[in-house]
JSON list of C-alpha atoms and ligand atoms in Angstrom, two decimals:
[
{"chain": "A", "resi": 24, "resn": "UNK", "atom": "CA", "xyz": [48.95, 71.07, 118.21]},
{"chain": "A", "resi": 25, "resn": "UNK", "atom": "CA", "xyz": [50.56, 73.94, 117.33]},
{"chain": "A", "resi": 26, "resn": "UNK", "atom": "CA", "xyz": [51.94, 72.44, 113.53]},
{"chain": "A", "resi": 27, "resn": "UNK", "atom": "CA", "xyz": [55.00, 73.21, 111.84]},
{"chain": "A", "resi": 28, "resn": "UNK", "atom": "CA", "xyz": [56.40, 71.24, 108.96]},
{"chain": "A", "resi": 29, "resn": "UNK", "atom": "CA", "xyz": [58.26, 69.00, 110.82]},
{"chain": "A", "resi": 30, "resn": "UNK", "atom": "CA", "xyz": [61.03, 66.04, 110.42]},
{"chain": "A", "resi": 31, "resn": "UNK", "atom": "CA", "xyz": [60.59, 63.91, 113.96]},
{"chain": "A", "resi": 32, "resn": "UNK", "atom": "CA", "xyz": [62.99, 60.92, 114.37]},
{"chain": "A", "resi": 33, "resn": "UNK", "atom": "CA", "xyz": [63.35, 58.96, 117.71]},
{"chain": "A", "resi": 34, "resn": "UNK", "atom": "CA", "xyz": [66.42, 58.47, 119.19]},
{"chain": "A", "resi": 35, "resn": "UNK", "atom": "CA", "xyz": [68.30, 55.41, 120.13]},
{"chain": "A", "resi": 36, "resn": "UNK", "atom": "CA", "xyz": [69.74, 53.18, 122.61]},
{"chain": "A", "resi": 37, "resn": "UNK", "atom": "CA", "xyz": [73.27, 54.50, 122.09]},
{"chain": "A", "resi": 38, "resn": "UNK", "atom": "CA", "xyz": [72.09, 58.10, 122.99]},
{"chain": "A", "resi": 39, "resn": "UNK", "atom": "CA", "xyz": [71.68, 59.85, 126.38]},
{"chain": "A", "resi": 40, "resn": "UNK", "atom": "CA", "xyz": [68.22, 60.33, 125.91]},
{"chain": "A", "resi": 41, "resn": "UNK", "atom": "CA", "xyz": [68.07, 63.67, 124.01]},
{"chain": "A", "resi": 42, "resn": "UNK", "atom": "CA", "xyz": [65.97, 65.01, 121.90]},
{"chain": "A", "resi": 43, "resn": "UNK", "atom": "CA", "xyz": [68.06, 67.69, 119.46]},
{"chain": "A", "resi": 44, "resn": "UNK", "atom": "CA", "xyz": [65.56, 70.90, 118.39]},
{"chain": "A", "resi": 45, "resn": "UNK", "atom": "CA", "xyz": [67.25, 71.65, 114.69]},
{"chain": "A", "resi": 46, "resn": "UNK", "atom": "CA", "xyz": [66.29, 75.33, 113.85]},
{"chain": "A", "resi": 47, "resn": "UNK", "atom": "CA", "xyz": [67.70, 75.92, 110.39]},
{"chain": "A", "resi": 48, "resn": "UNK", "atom": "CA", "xyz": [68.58, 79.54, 108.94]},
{"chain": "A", "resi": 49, "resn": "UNK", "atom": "CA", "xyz": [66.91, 82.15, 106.47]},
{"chain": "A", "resi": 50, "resn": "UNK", "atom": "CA", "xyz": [66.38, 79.54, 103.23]},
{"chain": "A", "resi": 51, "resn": "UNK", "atom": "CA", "xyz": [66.64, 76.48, 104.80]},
{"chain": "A", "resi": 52, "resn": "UNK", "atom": "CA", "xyz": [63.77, 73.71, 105.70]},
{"chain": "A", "resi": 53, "resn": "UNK", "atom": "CA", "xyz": [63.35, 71.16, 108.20]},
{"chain": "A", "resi": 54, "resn": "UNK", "atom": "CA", "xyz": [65.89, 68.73, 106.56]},
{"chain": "A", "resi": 55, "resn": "UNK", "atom": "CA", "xyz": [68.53, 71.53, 106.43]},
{"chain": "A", "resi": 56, "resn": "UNK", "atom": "CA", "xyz": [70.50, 69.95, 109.53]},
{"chain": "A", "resi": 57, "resn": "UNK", "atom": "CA", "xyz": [69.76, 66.87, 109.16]},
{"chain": "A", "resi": 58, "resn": "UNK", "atom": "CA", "xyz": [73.03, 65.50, 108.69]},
{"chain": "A", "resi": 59, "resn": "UNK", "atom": "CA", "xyz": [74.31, 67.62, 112.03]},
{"chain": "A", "resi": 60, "resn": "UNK", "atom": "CA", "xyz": [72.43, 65.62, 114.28]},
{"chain": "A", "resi": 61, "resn": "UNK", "atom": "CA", "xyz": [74.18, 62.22, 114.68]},
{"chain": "A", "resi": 62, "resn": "UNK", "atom": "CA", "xyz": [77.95, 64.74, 114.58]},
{"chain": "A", "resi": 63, "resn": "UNK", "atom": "CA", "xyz": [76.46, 66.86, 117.14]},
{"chain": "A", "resi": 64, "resn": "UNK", "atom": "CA", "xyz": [74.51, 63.81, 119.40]},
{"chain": "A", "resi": 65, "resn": "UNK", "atom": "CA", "xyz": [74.44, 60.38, 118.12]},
{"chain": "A", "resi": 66, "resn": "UNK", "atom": "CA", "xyz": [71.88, 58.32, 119.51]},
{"chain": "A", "resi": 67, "resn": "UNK", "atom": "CA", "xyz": [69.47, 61.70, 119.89]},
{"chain": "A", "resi": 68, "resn": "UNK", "atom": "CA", "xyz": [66.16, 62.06, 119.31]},
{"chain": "A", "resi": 69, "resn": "UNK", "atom": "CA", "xyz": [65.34, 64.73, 116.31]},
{"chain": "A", "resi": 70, "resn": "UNK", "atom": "CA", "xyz": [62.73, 67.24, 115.55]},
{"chain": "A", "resi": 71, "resn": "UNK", "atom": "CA", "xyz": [63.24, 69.44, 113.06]},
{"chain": "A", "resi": 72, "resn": "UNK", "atom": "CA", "xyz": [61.10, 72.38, 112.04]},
{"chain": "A", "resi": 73, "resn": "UNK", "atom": "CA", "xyz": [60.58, 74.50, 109.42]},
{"chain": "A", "resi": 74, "resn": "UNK", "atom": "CA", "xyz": [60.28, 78.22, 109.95]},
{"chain": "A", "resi": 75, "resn": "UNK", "atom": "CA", "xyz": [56.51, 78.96, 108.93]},
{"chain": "A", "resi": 76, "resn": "UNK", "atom": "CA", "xyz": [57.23, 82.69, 107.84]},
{"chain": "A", "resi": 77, "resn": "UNK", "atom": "CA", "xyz": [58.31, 83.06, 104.48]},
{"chain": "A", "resi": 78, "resn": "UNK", "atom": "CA", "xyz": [60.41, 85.84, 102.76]},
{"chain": "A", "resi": 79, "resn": "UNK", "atom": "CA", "xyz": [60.38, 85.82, 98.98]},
{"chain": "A", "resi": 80, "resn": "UNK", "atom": "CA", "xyz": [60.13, 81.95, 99.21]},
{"chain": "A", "resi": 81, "resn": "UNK", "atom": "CA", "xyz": [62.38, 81.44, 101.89]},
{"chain": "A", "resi": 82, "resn": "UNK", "atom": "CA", "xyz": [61.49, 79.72, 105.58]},
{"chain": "A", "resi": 83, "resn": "UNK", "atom": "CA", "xyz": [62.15, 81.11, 108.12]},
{"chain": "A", "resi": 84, "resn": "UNK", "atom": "CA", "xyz": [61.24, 81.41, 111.86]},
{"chain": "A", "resi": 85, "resn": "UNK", "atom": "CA", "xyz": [60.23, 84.91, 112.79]},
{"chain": "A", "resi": 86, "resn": "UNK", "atom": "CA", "xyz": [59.58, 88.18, 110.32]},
{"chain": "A", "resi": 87, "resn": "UNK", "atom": "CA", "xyz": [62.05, 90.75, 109.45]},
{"chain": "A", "resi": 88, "resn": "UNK", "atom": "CA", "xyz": [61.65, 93.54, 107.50]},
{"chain": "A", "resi": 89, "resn": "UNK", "atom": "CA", "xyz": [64.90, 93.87, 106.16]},
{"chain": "A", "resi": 90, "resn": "UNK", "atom": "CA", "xyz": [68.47, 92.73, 106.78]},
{"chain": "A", "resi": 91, "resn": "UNK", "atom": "CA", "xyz": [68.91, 93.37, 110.41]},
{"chain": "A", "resi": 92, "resn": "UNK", "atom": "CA", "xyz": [65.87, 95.16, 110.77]},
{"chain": "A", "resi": 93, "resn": "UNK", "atom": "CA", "xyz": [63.33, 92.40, 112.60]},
{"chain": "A", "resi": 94, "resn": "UNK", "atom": "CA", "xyz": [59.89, 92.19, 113.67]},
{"chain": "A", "resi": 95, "resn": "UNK", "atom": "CA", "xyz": [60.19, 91.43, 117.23]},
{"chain": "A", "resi": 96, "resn": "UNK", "atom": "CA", "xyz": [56.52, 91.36, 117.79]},
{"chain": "A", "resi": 97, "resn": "UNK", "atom": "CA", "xyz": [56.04, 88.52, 115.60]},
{"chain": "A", "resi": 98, "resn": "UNK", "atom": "CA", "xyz": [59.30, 86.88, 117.17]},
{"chain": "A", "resi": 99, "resn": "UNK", "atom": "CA", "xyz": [58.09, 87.14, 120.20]},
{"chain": "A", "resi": 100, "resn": "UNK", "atom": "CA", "xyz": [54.90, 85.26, 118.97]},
{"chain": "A", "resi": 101, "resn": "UNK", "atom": "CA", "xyz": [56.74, 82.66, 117.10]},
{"chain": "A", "resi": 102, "resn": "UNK", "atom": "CA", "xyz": [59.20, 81.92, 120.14]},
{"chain": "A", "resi": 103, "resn": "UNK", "atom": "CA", "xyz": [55.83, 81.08, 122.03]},
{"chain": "A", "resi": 104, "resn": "UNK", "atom": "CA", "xyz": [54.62, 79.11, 119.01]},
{"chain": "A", "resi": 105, "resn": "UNK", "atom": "CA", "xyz": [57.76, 76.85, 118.90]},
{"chain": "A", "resi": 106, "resn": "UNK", "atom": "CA", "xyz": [57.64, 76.09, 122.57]},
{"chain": "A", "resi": 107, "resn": "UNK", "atom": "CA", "xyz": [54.19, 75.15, 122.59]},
{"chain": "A", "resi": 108, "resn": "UNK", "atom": "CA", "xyz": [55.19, 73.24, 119.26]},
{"chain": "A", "resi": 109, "resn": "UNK", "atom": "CA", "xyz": [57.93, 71.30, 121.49]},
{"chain": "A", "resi": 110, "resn": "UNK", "atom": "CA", "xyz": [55.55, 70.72, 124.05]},
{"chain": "A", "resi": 111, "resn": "UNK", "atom": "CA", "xyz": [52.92, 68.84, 122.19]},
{"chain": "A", "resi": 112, "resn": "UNK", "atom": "CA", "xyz": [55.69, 67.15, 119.89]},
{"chain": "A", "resi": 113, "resn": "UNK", "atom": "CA", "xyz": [57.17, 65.47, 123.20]},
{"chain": "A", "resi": 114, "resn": "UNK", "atom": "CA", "xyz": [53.30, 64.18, 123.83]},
{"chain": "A", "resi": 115, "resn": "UNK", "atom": "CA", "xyz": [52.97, 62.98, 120.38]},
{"chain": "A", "resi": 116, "resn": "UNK", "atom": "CA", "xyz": [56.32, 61.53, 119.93]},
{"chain": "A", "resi": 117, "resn": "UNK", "atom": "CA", "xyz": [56.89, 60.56, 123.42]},
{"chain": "A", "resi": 118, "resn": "UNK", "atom": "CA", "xyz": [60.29, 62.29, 123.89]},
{"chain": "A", "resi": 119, "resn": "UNK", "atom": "CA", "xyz": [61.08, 63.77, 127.45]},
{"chain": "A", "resi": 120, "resn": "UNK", "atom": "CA", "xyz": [60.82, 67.33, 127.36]},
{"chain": "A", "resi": 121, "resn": "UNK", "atom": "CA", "xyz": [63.37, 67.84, 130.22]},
{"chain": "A", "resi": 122, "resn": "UNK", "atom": "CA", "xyz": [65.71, 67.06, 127.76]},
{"chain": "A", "resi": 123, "resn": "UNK", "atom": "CA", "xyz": [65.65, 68.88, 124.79]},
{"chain": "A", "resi": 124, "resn": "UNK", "atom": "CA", "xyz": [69.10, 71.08, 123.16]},
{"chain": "A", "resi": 125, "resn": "UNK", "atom": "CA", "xyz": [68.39, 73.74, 120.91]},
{"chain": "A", "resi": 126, "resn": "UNK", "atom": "CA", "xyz": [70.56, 73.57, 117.84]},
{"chain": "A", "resi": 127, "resn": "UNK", "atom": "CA", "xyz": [70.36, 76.81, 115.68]},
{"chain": "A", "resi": 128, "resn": "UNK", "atom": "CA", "xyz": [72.16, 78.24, 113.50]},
{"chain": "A", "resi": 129, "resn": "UNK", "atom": "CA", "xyz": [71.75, 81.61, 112.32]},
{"chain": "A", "resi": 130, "resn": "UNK", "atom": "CA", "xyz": [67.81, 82.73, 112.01]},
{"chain": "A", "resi": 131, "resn": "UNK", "atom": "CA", "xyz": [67.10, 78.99, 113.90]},
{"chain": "A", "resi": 132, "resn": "UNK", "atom": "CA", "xyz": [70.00, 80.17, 116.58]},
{"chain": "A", "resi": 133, "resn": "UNK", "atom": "CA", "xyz": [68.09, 83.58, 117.10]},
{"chain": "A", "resi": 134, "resn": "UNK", "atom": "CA", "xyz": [64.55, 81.89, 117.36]},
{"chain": "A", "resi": 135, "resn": "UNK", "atom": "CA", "xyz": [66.89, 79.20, 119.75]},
{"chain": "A", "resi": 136, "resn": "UNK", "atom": "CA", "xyz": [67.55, 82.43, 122.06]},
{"chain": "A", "resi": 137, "resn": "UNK", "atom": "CA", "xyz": [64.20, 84.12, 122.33]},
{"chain": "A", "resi": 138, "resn": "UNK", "atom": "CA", "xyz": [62.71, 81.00, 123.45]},
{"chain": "A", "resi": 139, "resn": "UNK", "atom": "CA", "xyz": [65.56, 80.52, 126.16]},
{"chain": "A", "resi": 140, "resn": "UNK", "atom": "CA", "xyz": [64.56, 84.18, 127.32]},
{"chain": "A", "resi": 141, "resn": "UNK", "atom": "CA", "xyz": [60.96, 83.87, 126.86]},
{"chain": "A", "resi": 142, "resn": "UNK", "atom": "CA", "xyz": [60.10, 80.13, 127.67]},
{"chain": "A", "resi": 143, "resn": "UNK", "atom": "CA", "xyz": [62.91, 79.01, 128.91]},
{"chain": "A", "resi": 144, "resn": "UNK", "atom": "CA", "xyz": [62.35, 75.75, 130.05]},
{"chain": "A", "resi": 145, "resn": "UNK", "atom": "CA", "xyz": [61.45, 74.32, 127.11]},
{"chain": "A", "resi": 146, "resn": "UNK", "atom": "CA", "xyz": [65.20, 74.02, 126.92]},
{"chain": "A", "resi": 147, "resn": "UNK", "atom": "CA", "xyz": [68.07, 71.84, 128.63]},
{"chain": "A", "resi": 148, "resn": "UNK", "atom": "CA", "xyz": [70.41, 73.57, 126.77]},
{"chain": "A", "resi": 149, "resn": "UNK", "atom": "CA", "xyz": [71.39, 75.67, 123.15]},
{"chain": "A", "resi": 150, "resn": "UNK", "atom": "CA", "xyz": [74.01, 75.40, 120.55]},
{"chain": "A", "resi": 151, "resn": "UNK", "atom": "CA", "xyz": [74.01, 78.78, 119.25]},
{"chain": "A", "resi": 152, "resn": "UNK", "atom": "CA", "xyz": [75.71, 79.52, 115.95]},
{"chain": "A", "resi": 153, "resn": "UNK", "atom": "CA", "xyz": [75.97, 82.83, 114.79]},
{"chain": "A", "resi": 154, "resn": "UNK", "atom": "CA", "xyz": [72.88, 84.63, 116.95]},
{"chain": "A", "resi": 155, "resn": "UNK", "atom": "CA", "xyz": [72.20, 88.03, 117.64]},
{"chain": "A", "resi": 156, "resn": "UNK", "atom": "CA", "xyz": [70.67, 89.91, 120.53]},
{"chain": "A", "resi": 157, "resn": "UNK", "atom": "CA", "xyz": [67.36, 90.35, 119.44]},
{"chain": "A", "resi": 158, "resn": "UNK", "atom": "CA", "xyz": [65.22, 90.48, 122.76]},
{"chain": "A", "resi": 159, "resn": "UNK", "atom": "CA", "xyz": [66.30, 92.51, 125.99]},
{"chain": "A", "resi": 160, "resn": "UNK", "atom": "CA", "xyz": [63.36, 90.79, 128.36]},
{"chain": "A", "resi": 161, "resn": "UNK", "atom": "CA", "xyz": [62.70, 93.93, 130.87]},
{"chain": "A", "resi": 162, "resn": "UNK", "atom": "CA", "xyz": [62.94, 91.20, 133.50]},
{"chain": "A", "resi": 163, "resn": "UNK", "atom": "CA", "xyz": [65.57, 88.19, 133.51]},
{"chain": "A", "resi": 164, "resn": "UNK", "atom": "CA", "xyz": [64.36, 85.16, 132.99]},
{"chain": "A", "resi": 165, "resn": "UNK", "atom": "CA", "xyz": [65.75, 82.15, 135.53]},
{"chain": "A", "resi": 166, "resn": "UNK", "atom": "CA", "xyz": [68.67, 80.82, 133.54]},
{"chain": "A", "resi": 167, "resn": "UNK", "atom": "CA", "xyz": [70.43, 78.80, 136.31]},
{"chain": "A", "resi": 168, "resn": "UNK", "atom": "CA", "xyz": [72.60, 76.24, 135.47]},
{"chain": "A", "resi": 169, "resn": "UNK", "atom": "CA", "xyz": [71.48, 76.62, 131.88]},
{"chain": "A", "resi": 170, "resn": "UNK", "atom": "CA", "xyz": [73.98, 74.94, 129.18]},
{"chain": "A", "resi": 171, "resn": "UNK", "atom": "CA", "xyz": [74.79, 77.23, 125.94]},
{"chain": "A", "resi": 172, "resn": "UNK", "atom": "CA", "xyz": [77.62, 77.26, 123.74]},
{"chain": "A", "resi": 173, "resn": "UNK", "atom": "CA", "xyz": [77.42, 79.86, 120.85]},
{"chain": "A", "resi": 174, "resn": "UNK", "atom": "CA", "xyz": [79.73, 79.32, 118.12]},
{"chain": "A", "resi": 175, "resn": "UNK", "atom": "CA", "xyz": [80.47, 83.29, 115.91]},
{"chain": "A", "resi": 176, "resn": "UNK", "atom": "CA", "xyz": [82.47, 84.06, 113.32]},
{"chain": "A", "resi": 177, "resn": "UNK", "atom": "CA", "xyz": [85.13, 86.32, 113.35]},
{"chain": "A", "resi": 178, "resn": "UNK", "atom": "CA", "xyz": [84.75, 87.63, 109.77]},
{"chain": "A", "resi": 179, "resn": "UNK", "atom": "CA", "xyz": [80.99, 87.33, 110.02]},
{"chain": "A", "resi": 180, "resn": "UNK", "atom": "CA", "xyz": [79.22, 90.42, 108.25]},
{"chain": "A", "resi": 181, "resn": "UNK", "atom": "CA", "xyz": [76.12, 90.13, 109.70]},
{"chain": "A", "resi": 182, "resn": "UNK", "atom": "CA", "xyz": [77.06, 89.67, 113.06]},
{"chain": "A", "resi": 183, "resn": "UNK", "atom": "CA", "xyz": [79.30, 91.88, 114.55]},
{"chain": "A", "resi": 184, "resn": "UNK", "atom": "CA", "xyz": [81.04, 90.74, 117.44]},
{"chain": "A", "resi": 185, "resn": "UNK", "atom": "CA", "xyz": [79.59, 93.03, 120.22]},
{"chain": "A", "resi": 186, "resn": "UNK", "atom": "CA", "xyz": [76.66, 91.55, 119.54]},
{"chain": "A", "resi": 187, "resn": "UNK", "atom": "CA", "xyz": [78.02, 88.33, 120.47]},
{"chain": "A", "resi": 188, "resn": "UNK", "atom": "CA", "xyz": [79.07, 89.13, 123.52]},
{"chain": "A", "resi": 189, "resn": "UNK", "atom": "CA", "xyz": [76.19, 90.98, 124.17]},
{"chain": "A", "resi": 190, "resn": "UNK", "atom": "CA", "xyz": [73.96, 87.78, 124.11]},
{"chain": "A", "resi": 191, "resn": "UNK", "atom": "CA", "xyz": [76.59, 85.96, 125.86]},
{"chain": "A", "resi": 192, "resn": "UNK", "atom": "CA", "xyz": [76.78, 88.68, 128.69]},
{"chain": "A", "resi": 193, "resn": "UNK", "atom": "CA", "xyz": [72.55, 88.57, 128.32]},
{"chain": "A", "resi": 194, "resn": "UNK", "atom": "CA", "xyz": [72.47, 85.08, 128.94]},
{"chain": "A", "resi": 195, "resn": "UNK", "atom": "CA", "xyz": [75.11, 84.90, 131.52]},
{"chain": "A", "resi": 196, "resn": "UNK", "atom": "CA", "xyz": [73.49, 87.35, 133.38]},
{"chain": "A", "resi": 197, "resn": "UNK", "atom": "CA", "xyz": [70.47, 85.55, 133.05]},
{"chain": "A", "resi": 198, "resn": "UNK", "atom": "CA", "xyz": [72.72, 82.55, 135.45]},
{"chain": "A", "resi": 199, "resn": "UNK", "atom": "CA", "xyz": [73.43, 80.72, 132.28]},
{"chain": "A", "resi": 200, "resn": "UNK", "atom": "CA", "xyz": [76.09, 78.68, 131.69]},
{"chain": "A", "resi": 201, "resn": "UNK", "atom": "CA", "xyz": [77.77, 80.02, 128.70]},
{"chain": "A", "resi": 202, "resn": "UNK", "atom": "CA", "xyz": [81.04, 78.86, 126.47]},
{"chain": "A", "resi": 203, "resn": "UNK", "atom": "CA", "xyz": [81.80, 81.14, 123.85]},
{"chain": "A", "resi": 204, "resn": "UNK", "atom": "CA", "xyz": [83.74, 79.98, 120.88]},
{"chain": "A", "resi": 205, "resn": "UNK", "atom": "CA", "xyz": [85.01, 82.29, 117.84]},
{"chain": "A", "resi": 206, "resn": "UNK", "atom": "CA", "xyz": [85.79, 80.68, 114.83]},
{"chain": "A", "resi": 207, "resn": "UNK", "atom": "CA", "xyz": [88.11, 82.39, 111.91]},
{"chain": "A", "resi": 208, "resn": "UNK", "atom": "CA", "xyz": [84.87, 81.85, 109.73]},
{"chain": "A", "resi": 209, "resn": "UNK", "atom": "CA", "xyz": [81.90, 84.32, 108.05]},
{"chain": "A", "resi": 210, "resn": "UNK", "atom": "CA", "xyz": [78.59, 83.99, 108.56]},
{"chain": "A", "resi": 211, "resn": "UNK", "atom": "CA", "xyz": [79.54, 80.32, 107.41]},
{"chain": "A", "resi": 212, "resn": "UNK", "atom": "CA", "xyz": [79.65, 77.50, 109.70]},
{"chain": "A", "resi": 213, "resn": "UNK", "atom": "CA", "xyz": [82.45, 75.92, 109.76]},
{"chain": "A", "resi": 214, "resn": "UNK", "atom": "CA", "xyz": [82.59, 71.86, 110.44]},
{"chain": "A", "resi": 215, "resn": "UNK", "atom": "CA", "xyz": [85.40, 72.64, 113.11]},
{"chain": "A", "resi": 216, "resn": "UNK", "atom": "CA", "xyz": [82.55, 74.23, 115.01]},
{"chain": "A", "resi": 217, "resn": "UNK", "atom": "CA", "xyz": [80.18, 71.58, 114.91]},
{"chain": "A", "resi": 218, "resn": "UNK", "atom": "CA", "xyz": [83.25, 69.24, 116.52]},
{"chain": "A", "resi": 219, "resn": "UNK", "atom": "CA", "xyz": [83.50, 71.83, 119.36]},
{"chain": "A", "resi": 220, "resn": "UNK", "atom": "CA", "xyz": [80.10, 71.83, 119.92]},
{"chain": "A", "resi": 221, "resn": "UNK", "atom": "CA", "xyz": [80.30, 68.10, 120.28]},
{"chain": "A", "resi": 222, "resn": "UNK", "atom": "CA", "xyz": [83.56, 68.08, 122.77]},
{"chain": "A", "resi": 223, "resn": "UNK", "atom": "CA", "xyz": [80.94, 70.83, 124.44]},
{"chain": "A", "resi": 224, "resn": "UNK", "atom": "CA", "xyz": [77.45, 68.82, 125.00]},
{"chain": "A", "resi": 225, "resn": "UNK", "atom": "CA", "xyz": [80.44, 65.29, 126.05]},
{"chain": "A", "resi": 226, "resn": "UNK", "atom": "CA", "xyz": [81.31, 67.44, 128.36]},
{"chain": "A", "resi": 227, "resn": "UNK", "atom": "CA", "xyz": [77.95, 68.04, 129.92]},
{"chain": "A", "resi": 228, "resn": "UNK", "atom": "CA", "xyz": [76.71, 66.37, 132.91]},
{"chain": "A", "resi": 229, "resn": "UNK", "atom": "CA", "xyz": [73.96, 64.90, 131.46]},
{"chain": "A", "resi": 230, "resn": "UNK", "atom": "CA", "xyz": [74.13, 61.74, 133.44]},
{"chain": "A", "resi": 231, "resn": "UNK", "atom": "CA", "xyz": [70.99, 59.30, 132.53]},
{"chain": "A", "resi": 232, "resn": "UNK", "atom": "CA", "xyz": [67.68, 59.61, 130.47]},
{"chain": "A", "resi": 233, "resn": "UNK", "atom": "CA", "xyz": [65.81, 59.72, 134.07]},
{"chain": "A", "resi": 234, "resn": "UNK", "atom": "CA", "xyz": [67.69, 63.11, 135.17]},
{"chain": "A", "resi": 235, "resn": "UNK", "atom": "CA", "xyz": [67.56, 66.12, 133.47]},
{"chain": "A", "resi": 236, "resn": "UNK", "atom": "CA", "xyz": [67.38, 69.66, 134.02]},
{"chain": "A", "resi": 237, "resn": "UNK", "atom": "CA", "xyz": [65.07, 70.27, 136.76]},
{"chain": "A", "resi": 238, "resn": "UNK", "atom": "CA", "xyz": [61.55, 72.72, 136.12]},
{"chain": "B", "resi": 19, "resn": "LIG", "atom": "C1", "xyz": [69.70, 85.63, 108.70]},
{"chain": "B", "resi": 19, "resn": "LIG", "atom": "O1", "xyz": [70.07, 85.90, 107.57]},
{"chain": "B", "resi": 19, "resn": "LIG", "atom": "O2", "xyz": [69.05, 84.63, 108.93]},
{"chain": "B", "resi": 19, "resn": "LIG", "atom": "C2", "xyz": [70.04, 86.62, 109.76]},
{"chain": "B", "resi": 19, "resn": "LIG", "atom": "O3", "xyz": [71.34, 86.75, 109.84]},
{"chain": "B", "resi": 19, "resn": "LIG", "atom": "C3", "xyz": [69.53, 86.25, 111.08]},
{"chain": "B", "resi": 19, "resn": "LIG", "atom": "C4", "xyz": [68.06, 86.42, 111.13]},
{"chain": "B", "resi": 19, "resn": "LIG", "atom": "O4", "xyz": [67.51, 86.91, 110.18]},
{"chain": "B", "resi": 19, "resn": "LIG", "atom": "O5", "xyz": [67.48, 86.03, 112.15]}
]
């Protein structure tokens, strides 16, 4: 297996049967969003991650060489380490891996997108908040039907706003499904923004455990 750091915590009767993918930010560790897991899907499976690369002490998923400035070899890599990571986890663990949501924020919501555009259906569906455009795949990947809702920040300084709408025009090209939310906010999540992203996966039609987004 593929081993990260991990937090893994089954889900429960009063869920739908999803497993929640937590990708934290620069800093953080695999019990970073912990506590945004029962606002953003009660009842959901967890697995949590933490980034393997580390940058004066800090987790997180992929390399960069400076603010803005990223190492998209080694993201590349990583986004095919992660998926394989998922895929094992749901053997071990015994989640369905037709049903997983990406929830990222930041570095985890950038590391959330390269794997929707490089192995994309290790996903049912992304929260997104505050991601860049980091990959431009020279061929679209099939993104049909795909759920994402990415949550930016007006006043955020590291992510301008083109670049939001960038990844949302990526994606959308891509066939995916996406619901773009700006928040008054920095780089700073704001708990507004998990509650949309909440109304957002209610709204889904994710009907019982036994569907799922077909392969
Ligand atoms: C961060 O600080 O994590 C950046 O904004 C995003 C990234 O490095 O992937």
């Amino acid at each position: 297996m593929p081993e990260f750091i991990h937090e893994f915590a089954p889900g429960n009767a009063t869920g739908r049967g999803l497993t929640l993918l937590l990708l934290h930010g620069t800093g953080g560790d695999e019990r970073a969003l912990l506590p945004m897991a029962p606002l953003l899907e009660p009842g959901a499976a967890v697995l949590s991650p933490r980034g393997k690369v580390l940058e004066q002490g800090r987790p997180r998923f992929f390399r960069r060489l400076a603010e803005g400035v990223f190492d998209l070899e080694d993201l590349k890599l990583r986004a095919h380490e992660l998926a394989d990571f998922v895929e094992t986890a749901s053997a071990r663990y015994g989640f369905n891996p037709r049903r997983v949501i990406a929830a990222g924020y930041s570095n985890g919501a950038n590391i959330a997108a390269a794997v929707l555009l490089l192995r994309p259906r290790t996903l049912a569906g992304a929260v997104l908040f505050r991601p860049m455009v980091l990959i431009m795949p020279d061929e679209l990947p099939g993104l049909v039907g795909m759920p994402v809702f990415i949550s930016a920040g007006r006043q955020d300084p590291i992510v301008r706003p083109e670049e939001t709408k960038r990844l949302a025009k990526l994606l959308g090209d891509a066939g995916a499904d996406v619901t773009l939310n700006w928040s008054a906010n920095g780089h700073w999540l704001g708990p507004e923004e998990i509650a949309l992203a909440r109304q957002w996966l209610v709204s889904l039609p994710i009907a019982s455990a036994a569907s799922g987004r077909a392969s």
